[in-house]
Amino acid sequence: MQRVLLAFFSAFLLFSKPVFANDNVLVFAASSLTTALNDIASAYHEATGQQVTLSFASSSALARQLAYGAPADIFLSANEKWMDYAVSQGVIRKESVTPWIKNKLVLIASDQENIPVALDANKMLAVLGDSRLALADPTHVPAGIYGKESLENLGLWQALENKLALSNSARSTLALVERGESPLGIVYYSDAQASSHVKVAAMLPDNSHTPIVFPKALTNEASAASEAFFRFLDSPAAKAILMENGFVVNPE
């Protein structure tokens, strides 16, 4: 797989603008991109010598940091509303905003005995017992916003809203289930794919929530090196890594 990816990188670079080795690129990215984006940046560095620095947090936290003047080059958000917020604050090149990848929402479990779990209030409460359902904070974290919307549309929110363990990101939610602190949690499919300590207990229907779109954009301060990496995010090599990590991409 590594040789195939490096072949992709080499072909991509033949048609790219030069990258300046001393020009560091700083990317603000939603926490759910941690595994895939680390792989992309590492392989890109190996192929080009270009250093890409990644800063992961919830999209809401990153958008606010940008609004407060944080010096990033690229913003990769887990939903369109927080990208729109960053645009409204005048820190994003509006013309660079594009829908990049998509994701799905899943219910995960730490104990294989709990798999599968029916999307039914009584059955979910029976699995939870005295514990709580892990969920990113639905007041501002995209994974939690999507999760609450899905639970509401499935008629489960009222029964579960007092049984929640809220976290500040999708990856924090994943960690709660990995450690067994919550028997169930709602995360992106890509998060579930990144962990060997949880299993997918149920897929939340796509029609139960707003489509999960991760947009990408350049900030007003983006350098030429940033623009090169930004283009690379749409390359076949990057898409191969993203698909391997459970994201949905537009095929070439």
mmCIF file of C-alpha atoms in Angstrom, residues 47-244:
data_model
loop_
_atom_site.group_PDB
_atom_site.id
_atom_site.type_symbol
_atom_site.label_atom_id
_atom_site.label_comp_id
_atom_site.label_asym_id
_atom_site.label_seq_id
_atom_site.Cartn_x
_atom_site.Cartn_y
_atom_site.Cartn_z
ATOM 1 C CA ALA A 47 7.628 12.610 -0.632
ATOM 2 C CA THR A 48 8.293 16.376 -0.669
ATOM 3 C CA GLY A 49 10.276 17.345 2.407
ATOM 4 C CA GLN A 50 7.502 19.814 3.212
ATOM 5 C CA GLN A 51 6.566 20.052 6.880
ATOM 6 C CA VAL A 52 2.846 20.085 7.694
ATOM 7 C CA THR A 53 1.854 20.861 11.282
ATOM 8 C CA LEU A 54 -1.564 19.626 12.397
ATOM 9 C CA SER A 55 -3.681 21.041 15.208
ATOM 10 C CA PHE A 56 -6.757 18.975 16.130
ATOM 11 C CA ALA A 57 -9.796 19.999 18.177
ATOM 12 C CA SER A 58 -13.536 20.334 17.753
ATOM 13 C CA SER A 59 -14.549 22.420 14.737
ATOM 14 C CA SER A 60 -16.239 24.931 17.028
ATOM 15 C CA ALA A 61 -13.055 25.513 19.048
ATOM 16 C CA LEU A 62 -10.919 25.849 15.925
ATOM 17 C CA ALA A 63 -13.317 28.255 14.206
ATOM 18 C CA ARG A 64 -13.336 30.456 17.295
ATOM 19 C CA GLN A 65 -9.548 30.383 17.494
ATOM 20 C CA LEU A 66 -9.348 31.527 13.886
ATOM 21 C CA ALA A 67 -11.817 34.319 14.639
ATOM 22 C CA TYR A 68 -9.606 35.411 17.541
ATOM 23 C CA GLY A 69 -6.602 35.649 15.221
ATOM 24 C CA ALA A 70 -4.912 32.234 15.479
ATOM 25 C CA PRO A 71 -2.346 31.960 12.624
ATOM 26 C CA ALA A 72 -3.425 28.855 10.682
ATOM 27 C CA ASP A 73 -3.200 28.289 6.915
ATOM 28 C CA ILE A 74 -5.923 25.698 6.282
ATOM 29 C CA PHE A 75 -9.179 24.930 8.091
ATOM 30 C CA LEU A 76 -10.810 21.489 7.811
ATOM 31 C CA SER A 77 -14.186 21.552 9.553
ATOM 32 C CA ALA A 78 -16.516 18.696 10.472
ATOM 33 C CA ASN A 79 -19.558 20.680 9.439
ATOM 34 C CA GLU A 80 -20.522 23.526 7.184
ATOM 35 C CA LYS A 81 -21.987 25.800 9.854
ATOM 36 C CA TRP A 82 -18.664 26.317 11.628
ATOM 37 C CA MET A 83 -16.984 26.945 8.298
ATOM 38 C CA ASP A 84 -19.683 29.519 7.554
ATOM 39 C CA TYR A 85 -18.946 31.116 10.931
ATOM 40 C CA ALA A 86 -15.237 31.384 10.111
ATOM 41 C CA VAL A 87 -16.119 32.942 6.746
ATOM 42 C CA SER A 88 -18.428 35.434 8.463
ATOM 43 C CA GLN A 89 -15.556 36.471 10.747
ATOM 44 C CA GLY A 90 -13.478 37.459 7.715
ATOM 45 C CA VAL A 91 -10.633 34.977 8.305
ATOM 46 C CA ILE A 92 -11.295 32.549 5.414
ATOM 47 C CA ARG A 93 -10.828 32.944 1.666
ATOM 48 C CA LYS A 94 -14.489 32.494 0.774
ATOM 49 C CA GLU A 95 -13.758 31.394 -2.786
ATOM 50 C CA SER A 96 -11.617 28.502 -1.481
ATOM 51 C CA VAL A 97 -14.402 26.889 0.573
ATOM 52 C CA THR A 98 -15.310 23.529 -0.941
ATOM 53 C CA PRO A 99 -17.146 20.414 0.279
ATOM 54 C CA TRP A 100 -14.365 17.884 0.743
ATOM 55 C CA ILE A 101 -15.460 14.566 2.254
ATOM 56 C CA LYS A 102 -18.476 13.004 3.927
ATOM 57 C CA ASN A 103 -19.017 10.791 6.950
ATOM 58 C CA LYS A 104 -21.592 8.582 8.604
ATOM 59 C CA LEU A 105 -22.848 8.372 12.170
ATOM 60 C CA VAL A 106 -22.673 5.172 14.219
ATOM 61 C CA LEU A 107 -23.500 3.808 17.637
ATOM 62 C CA ILE A 108 -20.421 2.116 19.132
ATOM 63 C CA ALA A 109 -20.030 -0.319 22.006
ATOM 64 C CA SER A 110 -17.047 -1.338 24.131
ATOM 65 C CA ASP A 111 -18.401 -4.789 24.964
ATOM 66 C CA GLN A 112 -18.960 -7.196 22.082
ATOM 67 C CA GLU A 113 -21.788 -8.794 24.053
ATOM 68 C CA ASN A 114 -23.768 -5.615 23.393
ATOM 69 C CA ILE A 115 -23.528 -5.988 19.591
ATOM 70 C CA PRO A 116 -25.749 -5.370 17.761
ATOM 71 C CA VAL A 117 -27.889 -2.844 19.625
ATOM 72 C CA ALA A 118 -31.351 -2.013 18.320
ATOM 73 C CA LEU A 119 -32.110 1.693 17.977
ATOM 74 C CA ASP A 120 -34.849 1.360 20.572
ATOM 75 C CA ALA A 121 -35.063 3.409 23.760
ATOM 76 C CA ASN A 122 -35.808 0.519 26.123
ATOM 77 C CA LYS A 123 -33.078 -1.687 24.674
ATOM 78 C CA MET A 124 -30.484 1.094 24.707
ATOM 79 C CA LEU A 125 -31.366 1.989 28.294
ATOM 80 C CA ALA A 126 -31.031 -1.670 29.282
ATOM 81 C CA VAL A 127 -27.500 -1.748 27.874
ATOM 82 C CA LEU A 128 -26.613 1.544 29.549
ATOM 83 C CA GLY A 129 -27.867 0.474 32.967
ATOM 84 C CA ASP A 130 -26.439 2.905 35.515
ATOM 85 C CA SER A 131 -23.943 4.254 32.957
ATOM 86 C CA ARG A 132 -24.347 6.931 30.301
ATOM 87 C CA LEU A 133 -24.367 7.294 26.537
ATOM 88 C CA ALA A 134 -21.212 9.084 25.354
ATOM 89 C CA LEU A 135 -21.912 11.985 22.995
ATOM 90 C CA ALA A 136 -20.066 15.110 21.924
ATOM 91 C CA ASP A 137 -21.656 18.263 23.312
ATOM 92 C CA PRO A 138 -24.626 18.985 21.006
ATOM 93 C CA THR A 139 -24.582 22.693 21.817
ATOM 94 C CA HIS A 140 -21.493 23.283 19.677
ATOM 95 C CA VAL A 141 -19.587 20.107 18.610
ATOM 96 C CA PRO A 142 -20.633 18.866 15.135
ATOM 97 C CA ALA A 143 -20.673 15.149 16.044
ATOM 98 C CA GLY A 144 -22.983 15.952 18.943
ATOM 99 C CA ILE A 145 -25.167 18.222 16.836
ATOM 100 C CA TYR A 146 -25.635 15.470 14.262
ATOM 101 C CA GLY A 147 -26.104 12.899 17.024
ATOM 102 C CA LYS A 148 -28.826 14.854 18.811
ATOM 103 C CA GLU A 149 -30.616 15.512 15.520
ATOM 104 C CA SER A 150 -30.569 11.798 14.714
ATOM 105 C CA LEU A 151 -31.820 10.768 18.154
ATOM 106 C CA GLU A 152 -34.630 13.329 17.947
ATOM 107 C CA ASN A 153 -35.738 12.119 14.524
ATOM 108 C CA LEU A 154 -35.593 8.498 15.688
ATOM 109 C CA GLY A 155 -37.767 9.347 18.699
ATOM 110 C CA LEU A 156 -34.994 8.498 21.192
ATOM 111 C CA TRP A 157 -33.826 11.875 22.480
ATOM 112 C CA GLN A 158 -36.410 12.362 25.220
ATOM 113 C CA ALA A 159 -35.602 8.981 26.751
ATOM 114 C CA LEU A 160 -31.831 9.429 26.555
ATOM 115 C CA GLU A 161 -31.141 13.133 27.136
ATOM 116 C CA ASN A 162 -30.729 12.633 30.900
ATOM 117 C CA LYS A 163 -28.416 9.661 30.347
ATOM 118 C CA LEU A 164 -25.640 11.448 28.447
ATOM 119 C CA ALA A 165 -21.908 11.750 29.122
ATOM 120 C CA LEU A 166 -20.955 14.841 27.132
ATOM 121 C CA SER A 167 -17.482 15.451 25.722
ATOM 122 C CA ASN A 168 -15.711 18.245 23.848
ATOM 123 C CA SER A 169 -15.021 16.316 20.612
ATOM 124 C CA ALA A 170 -15.852 13.131 18.727
ATOM 125 C CA ARG A 171 -12.455 11.653 19.650
ATOM 126 C CA SER A 172 -13.103 12.370 23.334
ATOM 127 C CA THR A 173 -16.401 10.530 22.970
ATOM 128 C CA LEU A 174 -14.549 7.613 21.397
ATOM 129 C CA ALA A 175 -12.105 7.559 24.320
ATOM 130 C CA LEU A 176 -14.933 7.290 26.864
ATOM 131 C CA VAL A 177 -16.174 4.113 25.175
ATOM 132 C CA GLU A 178 -12.670 2.743 24.606
ATOM 133 C CA ARG A 179 -11.949 3.015 28.328
ATOM 134 C CA GLY A 180 -15.265 1.382 29.230
ATOM 135 C CA GLU A 181 -16.486 4.496 31.031
ATOM 136 C CA SER A 182 -19.534 4.493 28.749
ATOM 137 C CA PRO A 183 -20.885 1.235 27.305
ATOM 138 C CA LEU A 184 -22.282 3.049 24.259
ATOM 139 C CA GLY A 185 -21.405 6.179 22.311
ATOM 140 C CA ILE A 186 -22.254 8.009 19.113
ATOM 141 C CA VAL A 187 -19.351 8.958 16.840
ATOM 142 C CA TYR A 188 -18.496 9.159 13.160
ATOM 143 C CA TYR A 189 -17.902 5.910 11.296
ATOM 144 C CA SER A 190 -14.308 7.033 10.676
ATOM 145 C CA ASP A 191 -13.747 7.295 14.449
ATOM 146 C CA ALA A 192 -14.993 3.745 14.948
ATOM 147 C CA GLN A 193 -12.654 2.579 12.187
ATOM 148 C CA ALA A 194 -9.704 4.203 13.940
ATOM 149 C CA SER A 195 -10.097 2.132 17.125
ATOM 150 C CA SER A 196 -9.526 -1.555 17.788
ATOM 151 C CA HIS A 197 -11.234 -1.234 21.183
ATOM 152 C CA VAL A 198 -14.795 -0.520 20.035
ATOM 153 C CA LYS A 199 -17.227 -2.101 17.617
ATOM 154 C CA VAL A 200 -20.081 -0.651 15.591
ATOM 155 C CA ALA A 201 -23.294 -1.589 17.375
ATOM 156 C CA ALA A 202 -25.656 0.138 14.906
ATOM 157 C CA MET A 203 -25.583 2.499 11.946
ATOM 158 C CA LEU A 204 -27.667 5.645 12.445
ATOM 159 C CA PRO A 205 -29.771 6.209 9.307
ATOM 160 C CA ASP A 206 -28.421 8.883 6.961
ATOM 161 C CA ASN A 207 -31.909 10.351 6.640
ATOM 162 C CA SER A 208 -32.139 10.927 10.403
ATOM 163 C CA HIS A 209 -29.708 13.842 10.340
ATOM 164 C CA THR A 210 -28.296 16.596 8.156
ATOM 165 C CA PRO A 211 -25.737 15.253 5.656
ATOM 166 C CA ILE A 212 -22.313 15.121 7.312
ATOM 167 C CA VAL A 213 -20.056 17.195 5.081
ATOM 168 C CA PHE A 214 -16.473 18.157 5.984
ATOM 169 C CA PRO A 215 -15.568 21.352 4.070
ATOM 170 C CA LYS A 216 -12.024 22.624 3.574
ATOM 171 C CA ALA A 217 -10.735 26.149 3.039
ATOM 172 C CA LEU A 218 -7.670 28.351 2.978
ATOM 173 C CA THR A 219 -7.346 31.150 5.505
ATOM 174 C CA ASN A 220 -6.502 34.696 4.525
ATOM 175 C CA GLU A 221 -2.930 34.078 5.685
ATOM 176 C CA ALA A 222 -2.346 30.911 3.643
ATOM 177 C CA SER A 223 1.071 30.660 1.975
ATOM 178 C CA ALA A 224 2.026 29.195 -1.405
ATOM 179 C CA ALA A 225 3.118 26.008 0.359
ATOM 180 C CA SER A 226 -0.307 25.852 2.010
ATOM 181 C CA GLU A 227 -1.981 26.077 -1.371
ATOM 182 C CA ALA A 228 0.088 23.141 -2.622
ATOM 183 C CA PHE A 229 -0.953 20.935 0.307
ATOM 184 C CA PHE A 230 -4.533 22.164 -0.038
ATOM 185 C CA ARG A 231 -4.574 20.893 -3.638
ATOM 186 C CA PHE A 232 -2.997 17.646 -2.524
ATOM 187 C CA LEU A 233 -5.949 16.962 -0.212
ATOM 188 C CA ASP A 234 -7.984 16.296 -3.372
ATOM 189 C CA SER A 235 -5.373 14.019 -4.948
ATOM 190 C CA PRO A 236 -5.983 10.297 -5.580
ATOM 191 C CA ALA A 237 -3.353 9.486 -2.954
ATOM 192 C CA ALA A 238 -5.088 11.517 -0.233
ATOM 193 C CA LYS A 239 -8.462 10.096 -1.210
ATOM 194 C CA ALA A 240 -7.091 6.557 -0.928
ATOM 195 C CA ILE A 241 -6.012 7.253 2.660
ATOM 196 C CA LEU A 242 -9.340 8.864 3.517
ATOM 197 C CA MET A 243 -11.354 5.943 2.156
ATOM 198 C CA GLU A 244 -9.128 3.509 4.035
#
